Coordinates of C-alpha atoms in Angstrom, one line a residue:
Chain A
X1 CA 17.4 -39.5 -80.2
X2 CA 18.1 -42.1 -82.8
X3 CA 19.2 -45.2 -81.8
X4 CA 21.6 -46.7 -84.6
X5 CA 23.8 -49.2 -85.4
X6 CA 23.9 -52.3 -83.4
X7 CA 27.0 -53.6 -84.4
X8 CA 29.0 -56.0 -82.8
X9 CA 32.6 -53.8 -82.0
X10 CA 34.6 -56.3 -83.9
X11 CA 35.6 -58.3 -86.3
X12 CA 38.2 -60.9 -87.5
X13 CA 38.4 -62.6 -91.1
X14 CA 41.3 -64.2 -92.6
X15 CA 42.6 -62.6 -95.8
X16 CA 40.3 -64.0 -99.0
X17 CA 37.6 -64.6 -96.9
X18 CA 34.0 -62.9 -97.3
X19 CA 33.2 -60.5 -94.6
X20 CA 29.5 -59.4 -93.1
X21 CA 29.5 -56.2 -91.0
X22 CA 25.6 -55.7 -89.7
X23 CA 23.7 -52.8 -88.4
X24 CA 20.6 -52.4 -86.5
X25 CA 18.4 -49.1 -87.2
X26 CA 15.5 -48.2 -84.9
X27 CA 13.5 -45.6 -87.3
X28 CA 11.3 -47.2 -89.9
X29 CA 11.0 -43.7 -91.8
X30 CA 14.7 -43.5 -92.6
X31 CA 14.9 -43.6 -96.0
X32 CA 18.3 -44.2 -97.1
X33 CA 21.6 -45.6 -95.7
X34 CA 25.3 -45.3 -96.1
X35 CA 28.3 -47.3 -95.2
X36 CA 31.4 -45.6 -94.3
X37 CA 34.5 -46.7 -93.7
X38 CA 37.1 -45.0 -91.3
X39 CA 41.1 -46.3 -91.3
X40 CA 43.3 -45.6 -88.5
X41 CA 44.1 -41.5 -88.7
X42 CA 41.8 -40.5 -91.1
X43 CA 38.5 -39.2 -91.6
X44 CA 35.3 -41.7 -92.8
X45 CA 34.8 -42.5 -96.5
X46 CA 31.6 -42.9 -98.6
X47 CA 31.4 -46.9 -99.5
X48 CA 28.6 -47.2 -100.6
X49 CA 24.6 -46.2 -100.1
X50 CA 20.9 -47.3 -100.6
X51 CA 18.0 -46.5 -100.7
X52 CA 14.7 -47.3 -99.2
X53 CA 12.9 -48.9 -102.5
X54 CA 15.8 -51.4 -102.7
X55 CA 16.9 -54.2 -100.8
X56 CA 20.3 -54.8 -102.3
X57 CA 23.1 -52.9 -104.0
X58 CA 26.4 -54.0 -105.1
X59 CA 29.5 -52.2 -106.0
X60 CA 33.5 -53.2 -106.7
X61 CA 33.6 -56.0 -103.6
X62 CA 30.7 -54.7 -101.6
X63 CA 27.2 -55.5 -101.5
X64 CA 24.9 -53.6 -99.2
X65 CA 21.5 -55.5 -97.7
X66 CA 18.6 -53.5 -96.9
X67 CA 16.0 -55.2 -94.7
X68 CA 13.3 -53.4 -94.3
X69 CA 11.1 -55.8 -91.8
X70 CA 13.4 -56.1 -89.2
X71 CA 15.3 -52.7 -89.8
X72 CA 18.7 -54.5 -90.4
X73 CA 21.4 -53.2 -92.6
X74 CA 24.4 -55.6 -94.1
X75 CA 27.8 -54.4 -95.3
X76 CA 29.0 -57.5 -97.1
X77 CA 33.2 -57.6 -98.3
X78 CA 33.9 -60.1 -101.0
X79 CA 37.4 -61.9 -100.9
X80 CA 38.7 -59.8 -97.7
X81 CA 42.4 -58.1 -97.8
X82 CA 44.8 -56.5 -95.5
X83 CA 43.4 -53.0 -96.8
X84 CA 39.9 -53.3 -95.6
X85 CA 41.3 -53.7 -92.2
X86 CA 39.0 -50.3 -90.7
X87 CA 35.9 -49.7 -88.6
X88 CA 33.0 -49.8 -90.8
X89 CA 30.0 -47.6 -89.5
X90 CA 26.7 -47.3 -91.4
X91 CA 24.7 -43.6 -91.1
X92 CA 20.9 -43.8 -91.3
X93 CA 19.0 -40.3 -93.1
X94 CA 16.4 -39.2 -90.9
X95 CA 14.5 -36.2 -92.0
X96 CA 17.0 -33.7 -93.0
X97 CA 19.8 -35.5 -90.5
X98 CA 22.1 -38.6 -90.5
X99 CA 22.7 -40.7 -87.4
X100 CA 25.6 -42.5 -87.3
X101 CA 26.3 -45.9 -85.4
X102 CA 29.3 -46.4 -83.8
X103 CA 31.0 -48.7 -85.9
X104 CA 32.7 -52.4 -86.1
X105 CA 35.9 -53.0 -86.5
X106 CA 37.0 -55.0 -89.2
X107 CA 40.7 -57.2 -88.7
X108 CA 41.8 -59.0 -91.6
X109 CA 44.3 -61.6 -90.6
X110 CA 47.0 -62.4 -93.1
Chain B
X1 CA 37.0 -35.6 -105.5
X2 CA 35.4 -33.2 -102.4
X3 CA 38.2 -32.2 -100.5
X4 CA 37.7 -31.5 -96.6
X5 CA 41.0 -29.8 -94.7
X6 CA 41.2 -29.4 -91.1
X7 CA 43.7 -27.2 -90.0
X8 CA 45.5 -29.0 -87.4
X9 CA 45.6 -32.5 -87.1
X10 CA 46.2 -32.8 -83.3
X11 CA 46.0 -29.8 -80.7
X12 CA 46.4 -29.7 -76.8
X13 CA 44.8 -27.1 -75.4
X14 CA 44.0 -26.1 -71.3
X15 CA 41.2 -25.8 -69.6
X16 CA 39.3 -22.5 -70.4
X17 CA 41.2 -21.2 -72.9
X18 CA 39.4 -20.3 -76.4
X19 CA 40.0 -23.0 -78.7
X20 CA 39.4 -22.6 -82.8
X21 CA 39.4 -25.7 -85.0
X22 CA 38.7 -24.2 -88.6
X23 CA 37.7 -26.7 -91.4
X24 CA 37.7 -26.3 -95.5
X25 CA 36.2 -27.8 -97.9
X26 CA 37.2 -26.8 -101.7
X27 CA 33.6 -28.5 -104.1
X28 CA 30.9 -25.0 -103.1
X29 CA 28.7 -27.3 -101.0
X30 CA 26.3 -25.0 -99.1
X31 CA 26.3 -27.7 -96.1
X32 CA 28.7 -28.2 -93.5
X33 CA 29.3 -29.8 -90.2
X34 CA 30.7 -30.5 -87.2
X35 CA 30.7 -33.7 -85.4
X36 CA 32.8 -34.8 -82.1
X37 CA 33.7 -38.9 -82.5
X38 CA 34.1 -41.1 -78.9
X39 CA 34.5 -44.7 -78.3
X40 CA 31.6 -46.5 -78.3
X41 CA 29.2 -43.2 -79.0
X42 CA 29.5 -42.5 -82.6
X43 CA 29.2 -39.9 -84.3
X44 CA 27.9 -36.6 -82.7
X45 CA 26.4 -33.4 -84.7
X46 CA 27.5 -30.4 -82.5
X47 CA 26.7 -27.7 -85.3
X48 CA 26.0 -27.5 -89.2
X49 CA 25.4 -25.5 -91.3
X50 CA 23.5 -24.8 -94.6
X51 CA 24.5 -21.4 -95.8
X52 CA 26.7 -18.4 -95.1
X53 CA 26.0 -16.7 -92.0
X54 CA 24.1 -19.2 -91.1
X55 CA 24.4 -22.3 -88.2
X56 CA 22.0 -24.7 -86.9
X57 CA 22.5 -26.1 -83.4
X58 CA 23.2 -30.3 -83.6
X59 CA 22.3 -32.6 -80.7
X60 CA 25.0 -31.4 -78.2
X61 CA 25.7 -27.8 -79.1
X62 CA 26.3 -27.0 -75.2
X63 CA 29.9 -25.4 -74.7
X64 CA 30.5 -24.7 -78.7
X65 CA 29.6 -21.8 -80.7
X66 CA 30.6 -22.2 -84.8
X67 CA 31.5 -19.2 -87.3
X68 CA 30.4 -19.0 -91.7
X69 CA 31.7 -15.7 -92.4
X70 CA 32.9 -17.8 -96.0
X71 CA 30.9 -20.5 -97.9
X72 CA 34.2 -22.6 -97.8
X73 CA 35.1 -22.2 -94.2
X74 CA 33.1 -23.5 -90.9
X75 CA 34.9 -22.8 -88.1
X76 CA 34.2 -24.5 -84.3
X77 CA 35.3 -22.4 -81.4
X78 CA 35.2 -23.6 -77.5
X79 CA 34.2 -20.7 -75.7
X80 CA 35.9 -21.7 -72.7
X81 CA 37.7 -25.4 -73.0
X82 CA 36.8 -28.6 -70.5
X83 CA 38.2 -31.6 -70.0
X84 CA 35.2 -33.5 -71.6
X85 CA 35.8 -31.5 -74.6
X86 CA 38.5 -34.1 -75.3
X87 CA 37.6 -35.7 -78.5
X88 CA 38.4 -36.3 -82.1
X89 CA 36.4 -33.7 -83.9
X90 CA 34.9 -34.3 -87.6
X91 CA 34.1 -31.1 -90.6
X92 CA 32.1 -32.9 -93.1
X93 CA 30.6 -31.3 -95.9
X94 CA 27.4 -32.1 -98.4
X95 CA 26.1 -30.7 -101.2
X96 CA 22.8 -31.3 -99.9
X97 CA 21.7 -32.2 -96.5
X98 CA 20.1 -35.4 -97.9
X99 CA 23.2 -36.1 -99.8
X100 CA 26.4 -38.1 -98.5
X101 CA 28.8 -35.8 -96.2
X102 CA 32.2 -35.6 -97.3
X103 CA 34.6 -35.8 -94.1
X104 CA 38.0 -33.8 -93.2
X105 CA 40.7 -36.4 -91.6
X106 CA 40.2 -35.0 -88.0
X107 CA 41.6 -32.8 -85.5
X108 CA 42.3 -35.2 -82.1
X109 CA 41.9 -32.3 -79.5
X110 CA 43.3 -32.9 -75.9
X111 CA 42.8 -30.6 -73.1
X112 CA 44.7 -30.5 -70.0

């Protein structure tokens, strides 16, 4: 199977800080990526996504990192707050079929 | 917004009964899943599927069996439930199965 997701299992920032959540993909024909981010009790959420012709995407606080080389994926939160506190997972298309890794999870210390 | 419903959002169950953990979603997407979520594993497709009637075994179907009698409803049935069925179990649901999946909030399944 696919081997996804090499993320460290946590993560601590202090509030207002930048945070980096990294992930690790193993199949260098996935062509497009999604961060997801799952809070305590509920189901994961769509952040944000990219695609395999691009190397960077930004949306409101997040900018996702696509390196292609070294099959390396970046999830990176600008100015930190109490309500990212989650576990961030990224999900790698494969084919027809998403792998999922098994997530970091982010503490944002007050 | 897609909404995903799962009917229960804890169960406890015993070993061999017939468990039924039914998922909604409410935005006409042909696709939907089922995935079981453990510490340090991931995600885990068990079953999808990409139209009515229609189901597609995942990457550890062993132990489930799934039911789309209705495009909106995707049911996942234990035939006969284990202890190492206890999980959190995930309905997603995609409009395409190249497209972001849209997930349900969970149903945290215990079985004694």
């Amino acid at each position: 199977g696919e081997s996804v997701g090499l993320h460290l299992p946590t993560l601590s920032v202090q509030e207002g800080d930048n945070s980096i959540i990294n992930c690790a993909y193993s199949n260098s024909a996935s062509d497009y990526f999604i961060w997801y981010k799952q809070e305590s009790g509920k189901g994961p959420q769509f952040i944000i996504d990219i695609r395999s012709n691009m190397d960077k995407r930004q949306g409101q606080r997040v900018t996702v990192l696509l390196n292609k080389t070294v099959k390396h994926l970046s999830l990176q939160i600008a100015a930190t707050q109490p309500g990212d506190s989650a576990v961030y997972f990224c999900a790698e298309l494969t084919g027809n079929q998403f792998y999922f890794g098994t997530g970091t999870s982010l503490t944002v210390i007050p | 917004d897609v909404k995903v419903t799962q009917s229960s959002r804890y169960l406890v169950k015993r070993t061999g009964e017939k468990v039924f953990l039914e998922c909604v979603q409410d935005m006409d997407h042909e696709n939907m899943f089922w995935y079981r979520q453990d510490p340090g594993l991931g995600l885990r497709l068990i079953y999808f599927s990409y139209d009515v009637k229609m189901k597609e075994k995942g990457d550890i179907p062993e132990g489930y069996s799934v039911s789309r009698e209705k495009k909106e409803r995707f049911s996942l049935i234990l035939e006969s439930a284990s202890t190492n069925q206890t999980s959190m179990y995930l309905c997603a649901s995609s409009f395409d199965s190249t497209w972001p999946q849209h997930f349900g909030d969970g149903t945290r399944l215990s079985i004694l």
